[in-house]
Short mmCIF file of C-alpha atoms in Angstrom, two decimals:
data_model
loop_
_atom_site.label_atom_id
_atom_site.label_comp_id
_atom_site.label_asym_id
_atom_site.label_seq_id
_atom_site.Cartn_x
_atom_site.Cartn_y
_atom_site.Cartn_z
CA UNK G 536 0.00 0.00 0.00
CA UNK G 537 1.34 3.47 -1.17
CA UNK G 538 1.79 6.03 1.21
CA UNK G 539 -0.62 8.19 -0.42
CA UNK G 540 -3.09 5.80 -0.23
CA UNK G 541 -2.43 5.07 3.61
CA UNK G 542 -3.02 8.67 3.95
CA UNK G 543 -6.55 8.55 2.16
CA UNK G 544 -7.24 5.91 4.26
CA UNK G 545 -6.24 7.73 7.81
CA UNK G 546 -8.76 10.58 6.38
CA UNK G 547 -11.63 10.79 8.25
CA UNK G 548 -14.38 11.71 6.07
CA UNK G 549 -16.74 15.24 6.47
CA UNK G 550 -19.48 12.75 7.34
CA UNK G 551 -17.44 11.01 10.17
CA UNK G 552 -15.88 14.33 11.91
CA UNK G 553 -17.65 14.31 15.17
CA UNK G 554 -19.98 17.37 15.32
CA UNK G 555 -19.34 20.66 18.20
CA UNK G 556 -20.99 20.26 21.25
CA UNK G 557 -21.57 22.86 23.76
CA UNK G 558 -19.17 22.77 26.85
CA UNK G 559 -21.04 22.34 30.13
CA UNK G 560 -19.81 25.61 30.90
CA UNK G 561 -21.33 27.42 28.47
CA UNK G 562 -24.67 26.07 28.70
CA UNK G 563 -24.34 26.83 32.77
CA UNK G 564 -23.70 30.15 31.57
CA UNK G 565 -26.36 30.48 28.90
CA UNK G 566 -28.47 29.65 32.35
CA UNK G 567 -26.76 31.76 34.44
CA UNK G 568 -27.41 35.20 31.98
CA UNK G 569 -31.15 34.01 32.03
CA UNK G 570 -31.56 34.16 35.46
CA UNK G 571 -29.85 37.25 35.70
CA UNK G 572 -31.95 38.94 33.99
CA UNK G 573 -34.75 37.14 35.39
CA UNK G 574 -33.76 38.78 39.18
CA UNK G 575 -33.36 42.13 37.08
CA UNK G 576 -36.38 42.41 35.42
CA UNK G 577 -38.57 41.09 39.31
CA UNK G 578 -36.23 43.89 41.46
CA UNK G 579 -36.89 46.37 38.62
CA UNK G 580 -40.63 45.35 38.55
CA UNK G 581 -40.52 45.53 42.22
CA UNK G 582 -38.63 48.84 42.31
CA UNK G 583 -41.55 50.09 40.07
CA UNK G 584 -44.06 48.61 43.01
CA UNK G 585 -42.20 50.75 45.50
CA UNK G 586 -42.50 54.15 43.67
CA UNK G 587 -46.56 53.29 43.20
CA UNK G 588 -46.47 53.91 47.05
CA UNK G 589 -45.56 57.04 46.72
CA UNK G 590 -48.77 59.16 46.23
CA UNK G 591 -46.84 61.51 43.54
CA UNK G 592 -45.79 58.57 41.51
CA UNK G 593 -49.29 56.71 41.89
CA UNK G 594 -51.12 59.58 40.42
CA UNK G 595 -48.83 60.19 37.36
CA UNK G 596 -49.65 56.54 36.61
CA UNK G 597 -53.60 56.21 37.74
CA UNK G 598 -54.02 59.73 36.02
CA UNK G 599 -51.13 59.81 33.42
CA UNK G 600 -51.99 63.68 33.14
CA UNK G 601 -48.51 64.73 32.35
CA UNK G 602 -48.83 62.61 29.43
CA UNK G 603 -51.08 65.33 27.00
CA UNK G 604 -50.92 64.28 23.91
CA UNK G 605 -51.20 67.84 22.17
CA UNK G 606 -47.71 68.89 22.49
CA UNK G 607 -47.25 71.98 21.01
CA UNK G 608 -50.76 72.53 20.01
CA UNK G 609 -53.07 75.34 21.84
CA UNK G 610 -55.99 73.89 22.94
CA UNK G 611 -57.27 77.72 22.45
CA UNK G 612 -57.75 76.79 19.26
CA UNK G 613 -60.15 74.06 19.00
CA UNK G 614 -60.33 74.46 14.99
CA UNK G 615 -56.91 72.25 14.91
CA UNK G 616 -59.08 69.40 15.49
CA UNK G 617 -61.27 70.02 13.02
CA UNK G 618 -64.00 72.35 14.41
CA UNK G 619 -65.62 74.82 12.60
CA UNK G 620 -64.55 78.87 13.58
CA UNK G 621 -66.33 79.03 17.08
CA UNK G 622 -68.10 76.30 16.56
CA UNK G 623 -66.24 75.27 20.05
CA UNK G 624 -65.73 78.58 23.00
CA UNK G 625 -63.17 77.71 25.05
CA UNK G 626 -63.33 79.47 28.62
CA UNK G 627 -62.57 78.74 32.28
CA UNK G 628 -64.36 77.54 34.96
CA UNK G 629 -62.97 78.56 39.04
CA UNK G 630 -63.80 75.92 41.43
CA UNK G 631 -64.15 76.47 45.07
CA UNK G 632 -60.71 75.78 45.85
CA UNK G 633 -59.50 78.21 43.37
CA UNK G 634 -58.50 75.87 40.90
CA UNK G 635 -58.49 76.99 37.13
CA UNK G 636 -60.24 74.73 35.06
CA UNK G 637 -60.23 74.57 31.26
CA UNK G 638 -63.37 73.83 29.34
CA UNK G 639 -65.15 73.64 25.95
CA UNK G 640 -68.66 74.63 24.99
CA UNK G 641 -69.28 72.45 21.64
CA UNK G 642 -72.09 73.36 19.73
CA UNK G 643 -74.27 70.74 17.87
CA UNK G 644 -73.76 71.45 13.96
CA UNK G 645 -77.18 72.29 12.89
CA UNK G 646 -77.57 75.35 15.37
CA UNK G 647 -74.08 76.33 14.51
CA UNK G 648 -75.68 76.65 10.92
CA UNK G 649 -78.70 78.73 11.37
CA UNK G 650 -76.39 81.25 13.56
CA UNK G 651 -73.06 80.81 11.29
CA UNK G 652 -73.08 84.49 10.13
CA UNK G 653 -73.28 86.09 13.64
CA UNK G 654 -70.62 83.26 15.17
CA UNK G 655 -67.89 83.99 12.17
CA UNK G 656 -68.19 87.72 13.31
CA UNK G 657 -67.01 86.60 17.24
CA UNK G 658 -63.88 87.06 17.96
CA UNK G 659 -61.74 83.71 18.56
CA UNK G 660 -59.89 82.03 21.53
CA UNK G 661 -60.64 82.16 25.14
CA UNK G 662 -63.32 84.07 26.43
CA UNK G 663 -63.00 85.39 29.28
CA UNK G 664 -66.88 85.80 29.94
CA UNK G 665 -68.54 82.59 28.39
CA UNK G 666 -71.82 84.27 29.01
CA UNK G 667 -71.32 86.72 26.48
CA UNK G 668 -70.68 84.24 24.26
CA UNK G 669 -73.49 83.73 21.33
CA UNK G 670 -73.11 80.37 21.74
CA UNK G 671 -74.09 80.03 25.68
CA UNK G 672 -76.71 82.37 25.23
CA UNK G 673 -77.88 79.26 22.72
CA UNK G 674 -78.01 77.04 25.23
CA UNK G 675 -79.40 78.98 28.03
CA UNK G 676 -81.84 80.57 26.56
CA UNK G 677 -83.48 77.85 24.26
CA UNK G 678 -86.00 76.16 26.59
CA UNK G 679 -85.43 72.79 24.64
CA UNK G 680 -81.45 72.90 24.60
CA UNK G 681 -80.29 69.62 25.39
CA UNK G 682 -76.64 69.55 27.75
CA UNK G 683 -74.03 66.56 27.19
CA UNK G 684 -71.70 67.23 30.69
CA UNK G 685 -68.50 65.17 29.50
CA UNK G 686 -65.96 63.90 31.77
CA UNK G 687 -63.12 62.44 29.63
CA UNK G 688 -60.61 59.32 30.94
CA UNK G 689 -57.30 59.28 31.88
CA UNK G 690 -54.19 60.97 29.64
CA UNK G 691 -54.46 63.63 27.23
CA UNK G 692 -56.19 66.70 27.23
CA UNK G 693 -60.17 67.48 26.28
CA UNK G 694 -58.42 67.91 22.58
CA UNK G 695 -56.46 64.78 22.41
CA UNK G 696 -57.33 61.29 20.52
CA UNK G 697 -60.63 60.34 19.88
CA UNK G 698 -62.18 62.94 22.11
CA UNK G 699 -62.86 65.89 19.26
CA UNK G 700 -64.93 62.95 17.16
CA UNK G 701 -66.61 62.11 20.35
CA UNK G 702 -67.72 65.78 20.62
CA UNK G 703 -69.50 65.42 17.71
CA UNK G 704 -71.10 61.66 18.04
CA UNK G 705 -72.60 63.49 20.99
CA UNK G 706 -74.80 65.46 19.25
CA UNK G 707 -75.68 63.91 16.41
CA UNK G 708 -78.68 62.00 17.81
CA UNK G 709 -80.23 65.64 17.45
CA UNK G 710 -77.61 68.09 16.40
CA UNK G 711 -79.99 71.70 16.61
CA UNK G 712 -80.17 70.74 20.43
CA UNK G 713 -77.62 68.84 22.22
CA UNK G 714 -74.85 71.13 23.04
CA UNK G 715 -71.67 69.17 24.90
CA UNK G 716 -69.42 70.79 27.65
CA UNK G 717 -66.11 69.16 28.58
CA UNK G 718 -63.64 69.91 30.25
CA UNK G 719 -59.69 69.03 31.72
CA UNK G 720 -59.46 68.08 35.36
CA UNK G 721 -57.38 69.95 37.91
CA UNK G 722 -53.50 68.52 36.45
CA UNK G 723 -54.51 67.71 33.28
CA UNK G 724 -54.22 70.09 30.01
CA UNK G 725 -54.01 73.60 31.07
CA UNK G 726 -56.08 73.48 33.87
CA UNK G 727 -54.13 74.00 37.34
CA UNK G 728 -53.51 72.11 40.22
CA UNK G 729 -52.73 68.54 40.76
CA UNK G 730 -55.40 65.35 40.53
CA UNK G 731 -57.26 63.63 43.22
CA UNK G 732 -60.09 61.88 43.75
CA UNK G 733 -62.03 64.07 45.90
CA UNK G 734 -60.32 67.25 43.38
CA UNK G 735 -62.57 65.79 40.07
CA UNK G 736 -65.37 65.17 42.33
CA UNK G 737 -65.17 68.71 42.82
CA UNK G 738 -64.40 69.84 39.35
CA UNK G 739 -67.27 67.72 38.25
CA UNK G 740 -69.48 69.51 40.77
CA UNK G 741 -68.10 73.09 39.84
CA UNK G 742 -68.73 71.86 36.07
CA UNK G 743 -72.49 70.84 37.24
CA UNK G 744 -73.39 74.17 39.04
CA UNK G 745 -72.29 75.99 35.96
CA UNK G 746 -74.47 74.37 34.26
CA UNK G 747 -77.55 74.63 36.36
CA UNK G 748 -77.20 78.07 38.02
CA UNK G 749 -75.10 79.96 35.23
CA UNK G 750 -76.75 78.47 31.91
CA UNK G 751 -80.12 77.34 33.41
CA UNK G 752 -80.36 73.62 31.93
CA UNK G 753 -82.42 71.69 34.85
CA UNK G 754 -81.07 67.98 35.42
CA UNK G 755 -83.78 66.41 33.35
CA UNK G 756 -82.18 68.05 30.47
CA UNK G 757 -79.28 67.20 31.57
CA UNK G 758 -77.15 63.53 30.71
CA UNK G 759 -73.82 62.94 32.10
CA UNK G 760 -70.97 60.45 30.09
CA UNK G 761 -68.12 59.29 31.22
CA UNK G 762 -65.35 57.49 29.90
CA UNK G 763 -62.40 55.36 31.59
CA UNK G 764 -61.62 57.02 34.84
CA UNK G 765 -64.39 59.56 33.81
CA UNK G 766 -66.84 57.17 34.42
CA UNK G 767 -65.78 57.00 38.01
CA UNK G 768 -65.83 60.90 38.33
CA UNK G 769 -69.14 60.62 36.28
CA UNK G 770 -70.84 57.91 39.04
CA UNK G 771 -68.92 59.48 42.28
CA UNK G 772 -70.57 62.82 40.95
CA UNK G 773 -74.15 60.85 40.23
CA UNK G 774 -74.40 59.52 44.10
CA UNK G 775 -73.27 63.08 46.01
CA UNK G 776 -75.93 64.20 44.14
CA UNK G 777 -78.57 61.90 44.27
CA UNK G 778 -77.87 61.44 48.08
CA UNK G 779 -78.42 65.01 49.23
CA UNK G 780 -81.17 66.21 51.18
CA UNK G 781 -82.41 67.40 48.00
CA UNK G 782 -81.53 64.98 45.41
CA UNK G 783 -80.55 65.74 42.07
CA UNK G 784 -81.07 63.01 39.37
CA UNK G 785 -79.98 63.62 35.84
CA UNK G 786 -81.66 62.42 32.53
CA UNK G 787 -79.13 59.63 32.57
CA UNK G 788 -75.15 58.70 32.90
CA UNK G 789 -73.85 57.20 30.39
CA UNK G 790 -70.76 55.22 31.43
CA UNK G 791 -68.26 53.46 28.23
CA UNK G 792 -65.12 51.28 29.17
CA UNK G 793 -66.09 51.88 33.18
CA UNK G 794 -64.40 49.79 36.19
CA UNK G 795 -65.42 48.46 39.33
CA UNK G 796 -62.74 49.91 41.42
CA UNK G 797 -59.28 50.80 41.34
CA UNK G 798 -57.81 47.66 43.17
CA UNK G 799 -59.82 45.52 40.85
CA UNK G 800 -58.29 47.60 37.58
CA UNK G 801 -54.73 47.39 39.27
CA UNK G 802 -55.05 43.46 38.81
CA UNK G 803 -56.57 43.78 35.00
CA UNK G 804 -55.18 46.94 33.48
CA UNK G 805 -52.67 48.12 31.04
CA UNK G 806 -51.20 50.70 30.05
CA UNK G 807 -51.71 51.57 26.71
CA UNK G 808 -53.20 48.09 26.51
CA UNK G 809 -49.61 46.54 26.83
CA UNK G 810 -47.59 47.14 29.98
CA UNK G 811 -49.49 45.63 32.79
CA UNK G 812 -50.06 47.15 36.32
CA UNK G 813 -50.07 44.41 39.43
CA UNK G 814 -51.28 41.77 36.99
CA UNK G 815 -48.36 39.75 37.39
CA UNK G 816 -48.77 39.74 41.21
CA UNK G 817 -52.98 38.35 40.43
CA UNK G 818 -52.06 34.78 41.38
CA UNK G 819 -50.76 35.76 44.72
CA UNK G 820 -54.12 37.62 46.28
CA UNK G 821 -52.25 38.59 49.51
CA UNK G 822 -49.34 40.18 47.69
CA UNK G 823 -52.00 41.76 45.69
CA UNK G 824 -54.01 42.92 48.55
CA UNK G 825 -50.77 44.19 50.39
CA UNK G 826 -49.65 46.51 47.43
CA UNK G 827 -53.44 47.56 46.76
CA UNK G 828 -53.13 49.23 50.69
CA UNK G 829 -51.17 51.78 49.57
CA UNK G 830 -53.34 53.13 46.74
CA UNK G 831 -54.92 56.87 47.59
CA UNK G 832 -57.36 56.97 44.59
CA UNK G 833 -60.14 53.97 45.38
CA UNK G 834 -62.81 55.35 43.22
CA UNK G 835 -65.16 52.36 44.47
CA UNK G 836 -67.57 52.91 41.49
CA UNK G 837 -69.44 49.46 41.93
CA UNK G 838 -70.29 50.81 45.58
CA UNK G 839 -70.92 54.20 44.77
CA UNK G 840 -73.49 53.41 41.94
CA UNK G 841 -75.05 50.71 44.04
CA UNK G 842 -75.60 53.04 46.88
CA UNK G 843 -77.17 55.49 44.40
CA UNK G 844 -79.29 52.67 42.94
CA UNK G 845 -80.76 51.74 46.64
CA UNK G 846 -81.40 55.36 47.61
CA UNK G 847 -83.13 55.94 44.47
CA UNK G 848 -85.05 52.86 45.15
CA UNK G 849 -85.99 53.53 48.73
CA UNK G 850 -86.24 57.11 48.01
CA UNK G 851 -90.12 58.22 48.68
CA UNK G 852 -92.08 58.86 45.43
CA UNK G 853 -91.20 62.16 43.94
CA UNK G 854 -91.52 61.55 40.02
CA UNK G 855 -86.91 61.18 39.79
CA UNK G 856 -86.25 58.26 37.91
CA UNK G 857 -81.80 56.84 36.96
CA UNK G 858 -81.37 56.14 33.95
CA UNK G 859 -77.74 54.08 33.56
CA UNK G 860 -76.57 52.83 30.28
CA UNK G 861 -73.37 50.74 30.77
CA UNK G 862 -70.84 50.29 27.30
CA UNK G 863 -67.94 48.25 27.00
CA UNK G 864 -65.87 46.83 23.54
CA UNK G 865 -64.91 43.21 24.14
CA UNK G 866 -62.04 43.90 22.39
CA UNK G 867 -60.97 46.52 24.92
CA UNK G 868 -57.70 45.84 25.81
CA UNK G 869 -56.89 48.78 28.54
CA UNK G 870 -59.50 47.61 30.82
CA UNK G 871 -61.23 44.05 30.48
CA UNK G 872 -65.30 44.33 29.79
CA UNK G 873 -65.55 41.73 32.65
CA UNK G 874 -65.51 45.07 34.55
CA UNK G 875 -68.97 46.26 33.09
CA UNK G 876 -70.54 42.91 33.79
CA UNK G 877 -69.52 43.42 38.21
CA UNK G 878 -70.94 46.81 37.80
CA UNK G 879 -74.11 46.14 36.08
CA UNK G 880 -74.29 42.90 38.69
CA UNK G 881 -73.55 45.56 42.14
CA UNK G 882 -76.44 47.87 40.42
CA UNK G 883 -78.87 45.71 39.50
CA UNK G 884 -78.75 44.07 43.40
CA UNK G 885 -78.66 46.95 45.03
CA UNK G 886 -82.27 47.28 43.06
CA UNK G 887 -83.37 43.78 44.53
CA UNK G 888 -84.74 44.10 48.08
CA UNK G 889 -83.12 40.99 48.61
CA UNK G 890 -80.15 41.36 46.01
CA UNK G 891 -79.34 38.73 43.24
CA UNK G 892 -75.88 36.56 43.10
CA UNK G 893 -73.77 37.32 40.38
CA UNK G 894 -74.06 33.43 39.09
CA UNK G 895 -78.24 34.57 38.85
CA UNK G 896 -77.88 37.69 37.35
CA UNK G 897 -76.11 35.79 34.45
CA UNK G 898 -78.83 33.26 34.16
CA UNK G 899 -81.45 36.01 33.92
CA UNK G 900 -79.05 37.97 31.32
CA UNK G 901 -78.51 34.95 29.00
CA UNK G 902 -82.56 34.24 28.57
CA UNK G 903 -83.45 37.71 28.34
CA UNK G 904 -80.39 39.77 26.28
CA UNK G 905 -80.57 40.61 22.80
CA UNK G 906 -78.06 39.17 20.57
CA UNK G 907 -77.22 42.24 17.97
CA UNK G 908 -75.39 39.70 15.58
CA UNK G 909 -71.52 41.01 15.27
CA UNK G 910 -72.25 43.99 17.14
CA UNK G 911 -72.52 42.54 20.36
CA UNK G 912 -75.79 42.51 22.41
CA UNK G 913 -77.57 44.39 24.97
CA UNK G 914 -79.84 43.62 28.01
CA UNK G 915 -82.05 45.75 30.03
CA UNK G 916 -83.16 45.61 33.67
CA UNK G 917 -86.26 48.16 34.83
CA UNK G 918 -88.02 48.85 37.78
CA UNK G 919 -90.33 51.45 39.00
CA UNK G 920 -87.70 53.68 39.89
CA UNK G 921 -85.37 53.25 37.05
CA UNK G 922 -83.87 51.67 33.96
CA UNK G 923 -80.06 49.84 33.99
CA UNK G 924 -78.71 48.75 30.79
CA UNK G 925 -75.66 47.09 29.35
CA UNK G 926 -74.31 47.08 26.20
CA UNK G 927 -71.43 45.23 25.00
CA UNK G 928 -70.27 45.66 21.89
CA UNK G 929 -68.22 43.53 19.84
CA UNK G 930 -65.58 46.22 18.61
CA UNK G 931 -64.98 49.46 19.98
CA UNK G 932 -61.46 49.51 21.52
CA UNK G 933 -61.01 51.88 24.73
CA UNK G 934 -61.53 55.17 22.70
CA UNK G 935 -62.74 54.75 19.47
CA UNK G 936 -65.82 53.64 21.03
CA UNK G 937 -66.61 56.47 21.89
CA UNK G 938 -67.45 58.21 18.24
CA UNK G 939 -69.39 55.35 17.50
CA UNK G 940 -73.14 55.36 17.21
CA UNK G 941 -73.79 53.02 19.91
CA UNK G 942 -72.86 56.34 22.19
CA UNK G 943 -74.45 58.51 20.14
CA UNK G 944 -78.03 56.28 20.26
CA UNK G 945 -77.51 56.24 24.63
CA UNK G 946 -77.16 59.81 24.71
CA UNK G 947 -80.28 60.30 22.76
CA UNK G 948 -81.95 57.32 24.50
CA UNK G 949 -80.96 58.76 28.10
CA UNK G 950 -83.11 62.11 26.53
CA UNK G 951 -85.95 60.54 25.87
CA UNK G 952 -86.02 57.90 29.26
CA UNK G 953 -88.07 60.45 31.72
CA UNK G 954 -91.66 59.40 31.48
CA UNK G 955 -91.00 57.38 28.70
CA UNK G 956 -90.66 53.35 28.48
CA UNK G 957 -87.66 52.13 27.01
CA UNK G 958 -88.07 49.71 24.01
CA UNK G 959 -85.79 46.69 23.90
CA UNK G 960 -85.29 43.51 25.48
CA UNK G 961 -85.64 44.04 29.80
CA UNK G 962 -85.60 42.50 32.79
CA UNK G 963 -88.46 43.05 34.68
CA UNK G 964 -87.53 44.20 38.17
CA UNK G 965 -89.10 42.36 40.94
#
């Protein structure tokens, strides 16, 4: 044998080489980096607990009101979001604390049309006497003026998102009568002073007695919407007021993409529908219930609308009936629509004299709802004293929503509730 072909022979073959394998060391290191990073990413989360105790940090992120969304943009000028010139008056509002609160009148498009002429000849911006204004003389002084009070959600200004199209679904159910005021919370926009949950009770209140003393709309011309954390302010607003001594009930509240309470959204809610609050700590209920101690802002808005829903029930016969529509997008992926269904459930018990499980309530809701195809369905639940309705729909995001004509039909349906019965699928209440 040659030596050349000893050497062939001696040759291993690419198919014979033994392959690489990975040294134990490197895949105890491959380990080691992923638990690194692992401890990182729980002290950081953890870290990110801590500063939610601080009441500072806990309102930036329950309120997110440094986060406006019209950088740059005057929200003076309401025509940058489409308006029509004055179709919108910007002024102030001073609550009783002396905070400076930002609002917009919006008037429905038809009466902006019969009075274009004289509104094109007002000057523009910020008055500084709304009731000079041709367009709050509109509202005050037409005896069938219809007022949207508007109480916007967490983030952004009254200019920002989906709100300006919102404006307008409001009205469009009758657009020569229901005018729509709005404005930004103490904090938020450029309204001063910092957010709390008794300070938007109050601004709502401030925005309320405007509305009844200075333009002369009575309550039963009167519907209140709220959406996100605006439907808390919207139902913590409904129960002071339907509690007093001398009760005020509105036409109706209107509540889209509500909660039940804060600790229950701090187990369910995102931000910006991705980065999650304490849902990672839901499977550990007393971790959960330890962090949830700290939190200032409760708005208990399952409790507050149930108490207003017993008052009103016990209350003694004086002609005031609620009126509560409930929306919610199943495809809302800031907060869950599971949160509508424990509302709807605490109101419509706290209308039973002897209350209904939650487990019943669904029963009842499942023989008695009407299936709207791929919209979603709706079911309605009546007494004496009052109509509750949900209405789920099966798009609608956390804002969008809002423009849609799903809000647009429960304003105008809230309108027409007093003295009227509601047509639809209901539960009878018993």
């Amino acid at each position: 044998m040659s030596s050349e072909s000893r050497s062939k022979s001696h040759t291993p073959s690419r198919k014979s080489r033994p392959k690489p394998t990975l040294p134990p060391m490197s895949l105890f290191s491959a380990i080691q980096v992923i638990l690194t990073w692992l401890v990182v990413l729980v002290a950081a989360y953890f870290s990110f607990l801590a500063l939610l105790a601080i009441p500072f940090f806990q309102n930036q992120v329950i309120y997110l009101h440094s986060v406006t969304l019209t950088w740059f943009k005057d929200v003076s000028i309401p025509e940058q979001w489409g308006f029509l010139r004055n179709q919108v008056s910007p002024f102030t509002l001073t609550t009783p604390d002396q905070v400076t609160l930002h609002a917009w009148h919006i008037l429905p498009l038809e009466l902006y049309k019969k009075h274009e002429e004289e509104l094109l000849s007002e000057p523009q911006g910020i008055s500084s006497d709304i009731t000079k204004r041709l367009s709050f003389k509109l509202l005050r002084d037409d005896p069938d003026a219809l007022l949207v009070i508007y109480l916007h959600g967490a983030a952004g200004t009254l200019a920002s998102g989906w709100r300006p199209p919102s404006y307008r679904a409001m009205s469009s159910g009758a657009p020569d009568r229901i005018h729509t005021v709005a404005i930004d919370y103490r904090g938020f926009g450029s309204s001063t002073g910092s957010p709390s949950e008794h300070g938007l009770l109050t601004d709502a209140l401030t925005l309320v007695e405007w509305a009844l003393r200075d333009a002369g709309i009575p309550p039963e011309r009167i519907v209140v919407f709220g959406q996100s954390i605006g439907t808390a302010v919207g139902i913590s607003l409904a129960h002071h007021l339907a509690t007093r001594p001398d009760p005020i009930l509105f036409a109706g509240l209107v509540l889209v993409a509500p909660f039940a309470d804060v600790e229950l959204l701090t187990a369910t809610y995102r931000v910006a529908g991705t980065v999650p609050l304490l849902g990672p700590l839901s499977p550990f209920p007393r971790l959960l219930a330890f962090f949830n101690r700290f939190i200032v802002s409760k708005w208990p808005s399952k409790d507050n609308l149930a108490a207003m829903v017993r008052h009103c029930e016990n209350m003694a016969s004086s002609g005031l009936k609620y009126h509560v529509t409930i929306i919610h997008a199943q495809d809302d992926y800031d907060i869950p629509w599971s949160h509508s269904d424990q509302l709807f459930w605490h109101a419509v018990s706290a209308s039973r004299p002897h209350g209904v499980s939650f487990e019943e309530l669904e029963e009842e809701k499942e023989q008695t709802k009407k299936v709207m195809g791929p919209a979603g369905w709706v079911v309605e639940y009546q007494t004496e004293r009052g109509i509750l309705r949900e209405e789920i729909a099966t798009w609608g995001l956390h804002d969008r929503i809002m423009s849609y004509p799903i809000v647009s039909l429960a304003i105008l349906r809230a309108f027409g509730s007093q003295g009227q019965e509601e047509a639809g699928t209901s539960v009878k209440g018993t």
